Amino acid sequence: MTLVSAHDLARSFGANDIFEGISVSIPHDARIALVGPNGSGKTTLLNLLAKSDTPTEGTVTYARGLTIGFLPQESSFSIAGTHTLFEEMLTAFADLLEQESRLNKLADQLAQLPDDETLLEAYGKAQESFELNGGYEYTTRIGQVLGGLGFDETDFDRPVEQLSGGQKTRALLARLLLENPNLLILDEPTNHLDIQAIEWLERWLKTYEGALLLVSHDRYFMDSVVDHVWELIFGKIETYRGSYSHYIQQRGERHAHLLTEYRHQQEFIAKEQEYIQRNIAGQNTRQAQGRRKRLERYLRDEAITRPREQHTMRIDLQSRRRSGDEVLITRSLVIGYHDDKIPLFEVPDITLYRGECAALIGPNGAGKTTFIKTILNQLKPLEGKSRLGASVEIGYFAQAHEMLDPQRTVLAELLVEKNIPVGEARNYLAQFLFTGDDIDKPVAALSGGERGRLALARLALRGANLLLLDEPTNHLDIPSQEILETVLANFQGTILLVSHDRYLIRRLATQIWALDIPHSSTDGKTRLIVYEGPYSDYISERDGNAAAQEQAPAKKPSQKSKRQASAEDRQNTLSPYHRKKRLVFVEGEINRLEVELVNLSGALESASAAGDVDEVARLGEAYSQAESDLDTLMLEWEALAADI
């Protein structure tokens, strides 16, 4: 079943044609990512499909009764009065709240007329319908969704009008998820989310039964939730099957194939033109004339144009000199602000060596940027110290680009970093996609992506051997992210990376510095935990620890009493002779299960070390079952042994 069908869409703003001839359809089970360079019209197309804009040409048709939830990139979410965050989430359950109101009225009437069978029957039906529709669960669902998207319970009673722009966008996303529409259209849903919230959203979307169309710069996120990719480029759209990684592979293969076809075509044309030129005035003039007509017809009707290539950023990061082996050293370091003296987190004694890339990850507001500023000596630590090794030269990329002066022009900002001839500076800035009059724009007038590219241009001139990168891929389009990733992978120095870009972390990180790991701290303090090895190893260890916790759940009194009762019932039905035989059998089963648990424990450790998440989950389930069986048998053994 097709939910949305668009035919020959075109959109223009004045004389500026964004795209034309776009025809797409969204099936009921769609999981689609729309990708393309900044400015290609992705947001414009989403607005058309979400009924937030009207096409210049073409039509869009929708399935009868279709409900659409649309998250724009910049939320216009505004609430009059003092509506709280929780109250706004309740609007997603307007029908349930109406049912609840009717149910309460019936309950009040029943209190006055308890013997009225008609009222009693009406109340029973209303209660059943209310329960089936989730009436006793909606407040729990609100808490789960708000918590999953990074809100604390203390935020629930805050007026929406007091939320920041990013919080309002998250609040709108939460309401859309709770509304559960037939089609979700999401423009950059992972903006303003930390890794933990993004992972929660991935899990939620995997269980969502409606259709999904999204625009995102988060490549890891797209790999997790989509199975088709639309690429919008040069005003046209191409469709690819599979995840984002599959799209990258197919796009490369498709481009290589088209380029090969084009080159074969050009060779054919050159041969035909050479034959025509050589024979047009000779004995074979009729053949030459015939070939010329055929060639003209071919060029008019069949010839393909050279595949267009996107103009992308070029960057070269080179260190002026090599640092010592030890690049960054911390000792008894505690991060925080001296204003309130409250520690943000404690840092173990770390030595970061040359050539390593450490990825610092953790929730928003945990203190990652504060840690970077402490390393830069812009902030003093609460306790302990950090120092740089021999010959270390720092290059710092700030998340908010506060190193850029908004009053300067692009050219002036570059010349502050290095005084080079204007012509050379123009050529250099062109590598970062600043051409023509772009270099005379004030920094204040630049987009987030343009500021990011300017900050990278300055960074590349520095010749640093230690890069402190705070969210370097924020605001960059995917082609620029891919180029930066490749350049950083080939960088010969050392990198300390703060990022929510798991694709980048997976490619670069040789160790993970993780904040706020629940099982790592029993005294309420946040600590930085160092995981040696790549991101995949960190994920396996983290998930393996979570699985291990689930394998040994606390024994609930009610569960134990039921098992005890079952064991006693079985004992009371047996004769003394059969009780003894049962005791021998139970002892044998206990021994077997104890051996099985030892074997499963070893297999779990091996699967976790190998990064096999599916095997860890399977073994964890088997471990839990064996442990449960052992507990039941132990209770029966105790009952049998006491009786005998």
XYZ file of C-alpha atoms in Angstrom:
644
model
C 0.000 0.000 0.000
C 1.352 3.413 -1.002
C 0.893 6.157 1.598
C 2.265 9.091 -0.425
C 2.806 9.422 -4.166
C 4.500 12.446 -5.759
C 4.622 12.980 -9.525
C 6.817 15.428 -11.473
C 7.420 17.737 -8.511
C 9.228 21.026 -9.092
C 9.951 23.831 -6.640
C 11.313 27.266 -7.405
C 11.908 30.328 -5.284
C 11.837 33.255 -7.658
C 14.359 32.592 -10.413
C 16.060 29.889 -8.349
C 15.011 26.377 -9.425
C 15.622 23.955 -6.556
C 14.619 20.775 -8.416
C 12.231 19.527 -11.104
C 10.795 16.265 -12.375
C 10.874 14.564 -8.953
C 8.650 11.477 -8.729
C 8.717 9.333 -5.572
C 6.410 7.130 -3.530
C 6.379 6.096 0.138
C 5.042 2.578 0.870
C 3.389 1.649 4.172
C 6.528 -0.060 5.501
C 9.048 2.525 4.261
C 12.364 3.147 5.992
C 13.858 5.841 3.769
C 16.756 8.286 4.229
C 16.963 11.354 1.987
C 20.573 12.454 1.475
C 22.381 15.051 -0.597
C 24.703 18.040 -0.245
C 23.641 21.130 1.678
C 21.426 23.299 -0.499
C 20.245 20.453 -2.740
C 16.620 20.818 -1.609
C 16.206 18.013 0.946
C 14.260 20.136 3.433
C 12.192 21.621 0.597
C 11.151 18.135 -0.564
C 10.252 17.079 2.987
C 8.092 20.198 3.365
C 6.234 19.349 0.144
C 5.592 15.739 1.189
C 4.557 16.795 4.711
C 1.984 19.311 3.348
C 3.997 22.232 4.760
C 4.615 23.728 1.310
C 3.089 23.676 -2.183
C 5.015 22.566 -5.300
C 5.551 24.975 -8.185
C 4.635 22.085 -10.481
C 3.503 18.486 -10.009
C 1.129 16.734 -7.645
C 1.228 14.853 -4.338
C -1.497 12.365 -3.400
C -2.077 10.751 -0.004
C -3.761 7.570 1.206
C -7.212 8.076 2.729
C -7.067 8.745 6.463
C -3.259 9.100 6.502
C -1.811 10.728 9.623
C 1.597 12.421 9.302
C 3.980 13.473 12.060
C 6.467 16.087 10.807
C 9.584 17.216 12.665
C 11.113 20.282 10.969
C 14.832 20.928 11.356
C 14.214 24.104 13.331
C 11.151 23.588 15.491
C 8.512 26.322 15.562
C 7.115 24.577 18.644
C 5.408 27.232 20.762
C 2.717 26.993 23.389
C 0.593 29.828 24.691
C 0.362 30.369 28.415
C 2.120 28.176 30.967
C 1.622 24.733 29.416
C 4.171 22.386 30.989
C 6.219 19.817 29.116
C 4.207 16.933 30.586
C 0.898 18.650 29.795
C 2.018 19.102 26.198
C 2.753 15.368 25.952
C -0.780 14.670 27.202
C -2.168 16.294 24.033
C -0.952 13.201 22.149
C -3.581 11.220 24.081
C -6.595 13.496 23.607
C -8.886 10.564 22.732
C -7.722 8.543 25.747
C -8.217 11.519 28.058
C -11.764 11.894 26.760
C -12.367 8.186 27.392
C -10.933 8.570 30.882
C -13.250 11.499 31.572
C -16.297 9.471 30.479
C -15.105 6.536 32.591
C -14.784 8.763 35.664
C -18.287 10.150 35.123
C -19.673 6.617 34.908
C -17.793 5.728 38.105
C -19.379 8.712 39.880
C -22.826 7.657 38.678
C -22.205 4.077 39.835
C -21.256 5.366 43.262
C -24.731 6.896 43.472
C -26.538 3.930 41.851
C -24.435 0.821 42.583
C -27.245 -1.610 41.641
C -27.961 -0.105 38.215
C -27.148 -2.967 35.805
C -27.243 -0.718 32.734
C -24.674 1.615 34.280
C -22.579 -1.348 35.415
C -22.556 -2.827 31.908
C -21.685 0.554 30.343
C -18.866 1.026 32.854
C -17.462 -2.454 32.120
C -17.405 -1.839 28.373
C -15.865 1.618 28.788
C -13.206 0.266 31.136
C -12.335 -2.585 28.758
C -12.008 -0.183 25.811
C -9.926 2.210 27.924
C -7.573 -0.579 28.965
C -7.215 -1.993 25.425
C -6.277 1.466 24.132
C -3.501 1.815 26.720
C -5.410 3.972 29.159
C -3.516 2.674 32.169
C -0.130 3.039 30.468
C -0.030 6.461 28.814
C 1.614 8.290 31.707
C 4.291 5.597 31.842
C 4.821 5.927 28.066
C 5.233 9.688 28.421
C 7.920 9.190 31.055
C 9.710 6.577 28.935
C 9.772 8.741 25.786
C 10.790 11.951 27.555
C 13.479 10.087 29.497
C 14.695 8.339 26.363
C 15.125 11.689 24.596
C 17.200 13.105 27.418
C 14.716 14.934 29.665
C 14.980 14.644 33.440
C 11.891 14.300 35.616
C 12.646 17.805 36.877
C 11.920 19.054 33.340
C 8.414 17.559 33.226
C 6.801 20.481 35.092
C 8.712 23.219 33.267
C 6.645 25.508 30.998
C 7.406 24.751 27.351
C 8.017 28.439 26.676
C 11.026 28.274 29.045
C 12.727 25.465 27.100
C 15.705 26.181 24.865
C 15.427 25.796 21.092
C 17.043 22.364 21.204
C 14.803 21.237 24.057
C 11.711 22.384 22.152
C 12.785 20.328 19.145
C 13.226 17.281 21.393
C 9.830 17.960 22.987
C 8.149 18.077 19.575
C 9.863 14.813 18.608
C 8.637 13.214 21.841
C 5.051 14.302 21.153
C 5.216 12.953 17.585
C 6.458 9.574 18.830
C 3.643 9.420 21.379
C 1.041 10.323 18.730
C 2.205 7.281 16.719
C 1.151 8.530 13.233
C 1.050 6.365 10.078
C 4.013 8.279 8.618
C 6.883 10.026 10.385
C 8.809 12.653 8.392
C 11.860 13.747 10.387
C 14.326 16.472 9.396
C 17.585 15.967 11.336
C 16.000 14.130 14.310
C 19.366 13.468 15.995
C 20.210 17.167 16.302
C 20.326 18.109 20.007
C 20.543 14.435 21.072
C 23.531 12.811 22.766
C 24.645 9.274 21.890
C 22.519 7.660 24.597
C 19.354 9.410 23.348
C 20.185 8.592 19.709
C 20.571 4.906 20.579
C 17.217 5.015 22.371
C 15.592 6.621 19.311
C 17.102 3.924 17.073
C 15.552 1.215 19.224
C 12.190 2.978 19.207
C 12.153 3.414 15.423
C 13.013 -0.252 14.886
C 9.772 -1.216 16.635
C 7.683 1.575 15.061
C 5.045 0.040 12.791
C 4.455 3.072 10.544
C 6.477 4.428 7.611
C 9.568 6.578 8.072
C 11.192 9.237 5.870
C 14.110 11.151 7.338
C 16.928 13.533 6.545
C 20.031 13.110 8.678
C 23.750 13.814 8.669
C 24.222 10.959 11.172
C 25.517 8.107 9.012
C 25.591 5.559 11.857
C 21.958 6.375 12.672
C 20.918 5.864 9.041
C 22.762 2.539 8.949
C 20.673 1.435 11.924
C 17.161 2.457 10.849
C 16.784 2.729 7.035
C 16.650 0.202 4.196
C 16.364 2.625 1.243
C 18.220 5.826 0.390
C 17.067 8.639 -1.871
C 19.937 10.804 -3.113
C 18.902 14.313 -4.188
C 21.667 15.962 -6.196
C 21.818 18.307 -9.184
C 18.022 18.681 -9.005
C 17.368 14.959 -9.614
C 16.720 11.996 -7.342
C 18.306 8.527 -7.415
C 17.065 5.557 -5.386
C 19.306 2.960 -3.686
C 18.351 -0.182 -1.772
C 19.910 -0.938 1.610
C 21.442 1.043 4.449
C 23.617 4.136 4.177
C 26.783 2.012 3.903
C 25.186 0.001 1.083
C 24.261 3.283 -0.615
C 27.870 4.477 -0.490
C 29.061 1.264 -2.139
C 26.323 1.271 -4.787
C 26.822 4.970 -5.544
C 30.525 4.401 -6.181
C 29.815 1.395 -8.391
C 27.082 3.255 -10.298
C 29.315 6.279 -10.889
C 32.228 4.089 -12.040
C 29.918 2.234 -14.447
C 28.542 5.464 -15.940
C 32.054 6.889 -16.282
C 33.222 3.740 -18.086
C 30.220 3.922 -20.431
C 30.939 7.592 -21.111
C 34.588 6.903 -21.918
C 33.663 4.058 -24.291
C 31.182 6.398 -25.937
C 33.808 9.117 -26.369
C 36.203 6.586 -27.917
C 33.466 5.507 -30.348
C 32.650 9.131 -31.253
C 36.323 9.952 -31.785
C 36.756 6.943 -34.115
C 33.654 7.835 -36.099
C 34.694 11.487 -36.424
C 38.191 10.457 -37.504
C 36.752 8.134 -40.209
C 34.329 10.814 -41.429
C 37.050 13.468 -41.600
C 39.405 11.104 -43.414
C 36.907 9.866 -46.010
C 34.366 12.659 -46.519
C 36.148 13.958 -49.599
C 37.578 10.659 -50.919
C 36.380 7.479 -52.562
C 34.363 6.448 -49.477
C 32.441 9.718 -49.295
C 29.007 8.034 -49.321
C 29.970 5.778 -46.398
C 31.362 8.815 -44.578
C 28.186 10.802 -45.173
C 26.087 7.883 -43.928
C 28.204 7.569 -40.798
C 27.943 11.323 -40.207
C 24.127 11.153 -40.298
C 24.081 8.191 -37.962
C 26.536 9.936 -35.611
C 24.430 13.114 -35.595
C 21.329 11.072 -34.771
C 23.238 9.205 -32.038
C 24.502 12.430 -30.476
C 20.987 13.874 -30.551
C 19.038 10.888 -29.238
C 21.297 8.383 -27.469
C 24.536 9.944 -26.264
C 25.046 10.224 -22.509
C 26.651 13.196 -20.815
C 29.684 12.896 -18.562
C 28.622 11.961 -15.027
C 28.633 15.120 -12.933
C 30.837 15.174 -9.867
C 30.026 17.163 -6.792
C 32.399 19.981 -5.888
C 33.713 18.973 -2.462
C 35.989 20.390 0.197
C 39.715 19.653 0.013
C 41.773 19.641 3.187
C 45.299 18.612 4.105
C 46.323 18.222 7.742
C 50.083 18.003 8.235
C 52.150 18.369 11.413
C 55.116 20.737 11.306
C 57.104 18.510 13.633
C 56.821 15.260 15.502
C 55.830 15.249 19.170
C 57.347 13.116 21.892
C 55.965 9.651 22.587
C 53.910 10.871 25.565
C 51.467 13.500 24.346
C 48.962 14.073 27.175
C 49.369 13.076 30.812
C 46.835 13.442 33.654
C 47.403 12.817 37.346
C 44.619 12.790 40.001
C 42.613 15.137 37.788
C 39.152 16.350 38.817
C 37.155 18.421 36.327
C 34.754 21.162 37.423
C 34.209 24.875 37.914
C 35.726 26.820 40.791
C 32.546 28.923 41.159
C 30.598 26.156 42.881
C 33.465 23.721 43.593
C 31.208 20.828 42.540
C 33.162 18.186 40.572
C 31.811 17.218 37.163
C 33.867 14.036 37.005
C 37.114 12.403 38.058
C 39.768 11.397 35.533
C 41.993 8.354 36.015
C 45.730 8.733 35.524
C 46.035 8.691 31.729
C 48.930 8.804 29.312
C 47.881 9.384 25.701
C 50.635 8.327 23.305
C 51.596 9.678 19.900
C 49.464 8.341 17.044
C 46.500 7.451 19.247
C 42.957 8.758 18.763
C 40.914 8.925 21.958
C 37.165 9.537 21.604
C 35.595 11.248 24.621
C 31.875 10.365 24.799
C 29.107 10.965 27.290
C 25.748 12.674 27.855
C 25.177 16.326 26.988
C 26.206 18.554 29.863
C 28.490 15.946 31.448
C 31.563 18.169 31.046
C 33.298 17.008 27.842
C 33.971 20.535 26.558
C 35.023 21.570 30.080
C 37.607 18.772 30.017
C 38.988 20.053 26.695
C 39.230 23.596 28.088
C 41.048 22.244 31.135
C 43.598 20.542 28.864
C 44.003 23.893 27.067
C 44.601 25.641 30.446
C 41.566 27.835 29.780
C 40.085 26.440 33.000
C 41.882 25.286 36.139
C 41.119 21.789 37.443
C 39.484 21.391 40.838
C 42.191 18.905 41.776
C 45.229 17.283 40.205
C 46.883 18.321 36.992
C 47.264 17.652 33.295
C 50.288 18.383 31.170
C 51.452 18.082 27.592
C 54.439 16.062 26.464
C 57.553 17.266 24.670
C 57.191 19.201 21.400
C 53.384 19.042 21.470
C 51.634 21.706 19.378
C 47.865 21.952 19.792
C 45.250 22.585 17.130
C 41.827 23.269 18.680
C 38.479 23.034 16.881
C 35.778 24.542 19.115
C 32.234 23.203 18.981
C 30.643 26.671 18.924
C 33.417 28.096 16.700
C 34.009 30.762 19.352
C 37.584 31.123 18.052
C 36.107 32.933 15.021
C 35.472 36.683 15.235
C 31.948 37.370 13.899
C 32.947 40.899 12.853
C 35.748 39.812 10.520
C 35.340 38.677 6.936
C 36.184 35.152 5.843
C 39.437 36.384 4.245
C 40.434 38.482 7.270
C 39.764 35.575 9.628
C 42.082 33.330 7.617
C 44.846 35.968 7.469
C 44.749 36.238 11.281
C 45.862 32.613 11.390
C 48.628 33.069 8.810
C 49.617 36.192 6.908
C 49.858 35.024 3.303
C 49.368 36.891 -0.017
C 45.712 37.600 -0.827
C 45.860 35.625 -4.083
C 47.224 32.592 -2.266
C 44.581 33.003 0.442
C 41.825 33.091 -2.227
C 43.081 29.860 -3.765
C 43.369 28.258 -0.350
C 39.839 29.252 0.680
C 38.494 27.858 -2.597
C 39.591 24.416 -1.362
C 37.061 24.918 1.459
C 34.322 25.988 -1.004
C 34.658 29.745 -0.416
C 34.769 31.307 -3.885
C 34.115 34.706 -5.427
C 32.384 37.123 -3.082
C 32.146 34.455 -0.354
C 35.505 35.510 1.034
C 34.158 39.007 1.771
C 31.208 37.762 3.825
C 31.333 38.588 7.544
C 31.651 35.526 9.749
C 28.381 36.508 11.447
C 26.533 35.944 8.140
C 27.876 32.399 7.609
C 25.813 29.251 8.094
C 26.868 26.628 10.623
C 28.429 24.500 7.889
C 30.333 27.467 6.453
C 31.693 28.367 9.878
C 32.793 24.773 10.339
C 34.682 24.803 7.027
C 36.354 28.136 7.910
C 37.426 26.767 11.294
C 38.895 23.712 9.532
C 40.721 25.999 7.077
C 42.370 27.790 9.991
C 43.134 24.496 11.735
C 44.893 23.106 8.663
C 47.253 26.115 8.575
C 48.380 25.513 12.141
C 50.581 22.474 11.548
C 49.608 20.983 14.937
C 50.552 17.473 16.049
C 47.769 17.194 18.695
C 44.237 17.905 17.494
C 41.574 18.679 20.105
C 38.357 18.372 18.110
C 35.044 19.282 19.743
C 32.188 18.060 17.486
C 34.081 18.689 14.213
C 31.353 17.219 11.965
C 28.513 19.352 13.353
C 26.777 21.262 10.521
C 28.957 19.668 7.832
C 27.122 17.944 4.996
C 27.840 14.262 4.445
C 30.388 14.720 1.595
C 32.399 17.080 3.821
C 32.137 14.632 6.725
C 33.483 11.830 4.540
C 36.430 13.933 3.391
C 37.272 15.091 6.922
C 37.060 11.498 8.149
C 39.522 10.312 5.493
C 41.936 13.167 6.232
C 41.854 12.512 9.991
C 42.360 8.770 9.429
C 45.606 9.603 7.592
C 46.758 12.217 10.143
C 50.169 11.284 11.547
C 49.742 13.055 14.885
C 47.484 12.474 17.909
C 43.750 13.204 18.236
C 41.454 13.798 21.187
C 37.943 13.740 19.746
C 34.675 14.828 21.341
C 31.838 13.741 19.085
C 28.352 12.272 18.798
C 29.275 11.051 15.303
C 29.588 7.301 15.887
C 30.534 6.715 12.250
C 33.547 8.988 12.756
C 34.361 7.436 16.141
C 34.185 3.932 14.698
C 36.589 4.897 11.893
C 39.155 6.806 13.982
C 39.160 5.872 17.669
C 41.853 3.599 19.072
C 40.445 4.002 22.586
C 37.201 5.250 24.138
C 36.990 7.600 27.120
C 33.420 7.167 28.335
C 31.586 9.284 30.912
C 28.709 8.351 33.200
C 28.741 4.581 32.822
C 26.143 3.428 35.414
C 27.836 0.154 36.407
C 31.214 1.844 36.832
C 30.363 4.035 39.786
C 28.738 2.867 43.027
C 29.205 6.060 45.053
C 27.184 8.431 42.861
C 30.264 10.048 41.339
C 30.764 10.438 37.612
C 34.082 9.127 36.391
C 35.847 8.896 33.103
C 36.439 5.253 32.147
C 39.122 4.355 29.602
C 38.370 1.470 27.216
C 41.404 0.365 25.262
C 40.524 -0.610 21.725
C 38.107 0.556 19.006
C 34.483 1.617 19.373
C 33.162 -1.842 18.470
C 35.055 -3.348 21.438
C 33.615 -0.686 23.742
C 30.064 -1.447 22.552
C 30.602 -5.186 23.057
C 31.966 -4.694 26.563
C 29.217 -2.249 27.495
C 26.443 -4.496 26.160
C 28.118 -7.580 27.613
C 28.145 -6.004 31.069
C 24.479 -5.077 30.694
C 23.674 -8.654 29.660
C 25.600 -10.009 32.649
C 23.541 -7.823 34.980
C 20.359 -9.190 33.435
C 21.638 -12.760 33.887
C 21.645 -12.403 37.681
C 18.380 -10.629 38.572
C 17.482 -10.071 42.185
C 15.244 -12.824 43.517
C 11.777 -11.465 44.190
C 10.134 -12.780 47.357
C 6.942 -13.642 45.473
C 8.889 -15.706 42.933
C 10.760 -17.570 45.626
C 7.625 -18.355 47.581
C 5.978 -19.802 44.463
C 8.992 -22.024 43.771
C 9.146 -23.096 47.397
C 5.466 -23.952 47.324
C 5.923 -25.930 44.115
C 8.813 -27.920 45.627
C 6.840 -28.653 48.797
C 3.788 -29.738 46.771
C 5.915 -32.165 44.736
C 7.494 -33.543 47.942
C 4.110 -34.142 49.607
C 2.833 -36.232 46.690
C 5.794 -38.712 46.788
C 6.250 -41.825 48.907
C 9.366 -42.018 51.132
C 11.016 -44.407 48.646
C 10.320 -42.147 45.680
C 11.441 -39.115 47.660
C 14.904 -40.678 48.042
C 15.050 -41.539 44.346
C 13.922 -37.993 43.500
C 16.638 -36.581 45.771
C 19.360 -38.521 43.888
C 17.958 -37.333 40.542
C 17.789 -33.689 41.704
C 21.401 -33.814 42.958
C 22.505 -35.078 39.540
C 20.611 -32.305 37.769
C 22.137 -29.701 40.121
C 25.641 -30.930 39.276
C 24.825 -30.849 35.548
C 23.470 -27.296 35.696
C 26.456 -26.052 37.720
C 28.801 -27.387 35.014
C 26.584 -25.853 32.315
C 26.721 -22.434 34.019
C 30.531 -22.559 34.149
C 30.641 -23.385 30.426
C 28.122 -20.667 29.547
C 30.086 -18.113 31.563
C 33.243 -18.910 29.582
C 31.353 -18.769 26.286
C 29.898 -15.383 27.261
C 33.355 -13.969 27.922
C 34.585 -15.225 24.534
C 31.562 -13.848 22.651
C 31.908 -10.488 24.390
C 35.616 -10.290 23.544
C 34.817 -11.178 19.912
C 32.199 -8.425 19.725
C 29.420 -10.868 18.774
C 26.413 -9.012 20.261
C 23.833 -11.521 18.984
C 25.751 -14.449 20.515
C 26.096 -12.545 23.808
C 22.314 -12.046 23.892
C 21.635 -15.735 23.088
C 24.093 -16.999 25.690
C 22.770 -14.521 28.243
C 19.261 -15.898 27.800
C 20.547 -19.469 28.160
C 22.505 -18.476 31.295
C 19.407 -16.900 32.857
C 17.316 -19.989 32.124
C 19.924 -22.366 33.562
C 20.290 -20.221 36.662
C 16.512 -20.145 37.128
C 16.314 -23.950 36.757
C 19.143 -24.358 39.270
C 17.367 -22.130 41.811
C 14.182 -24.189 41.459
C 16.065 -27.483 41.900
C 17.969 -26.151 44.933
C 14.679 -25.274 46.626
C 13.342 -28.770 45.879
C 16.559 -30.374 47.150
C 16.310 -28.426 50.420
C 12.707 -29.558 50.897
C 13.492 -33.219 50.100
C 16.655 -33.292 52.238
C 14.866 -31.752 55.246
C 12.046 -34.319 55.033
C 14.340 -37.337 54.613
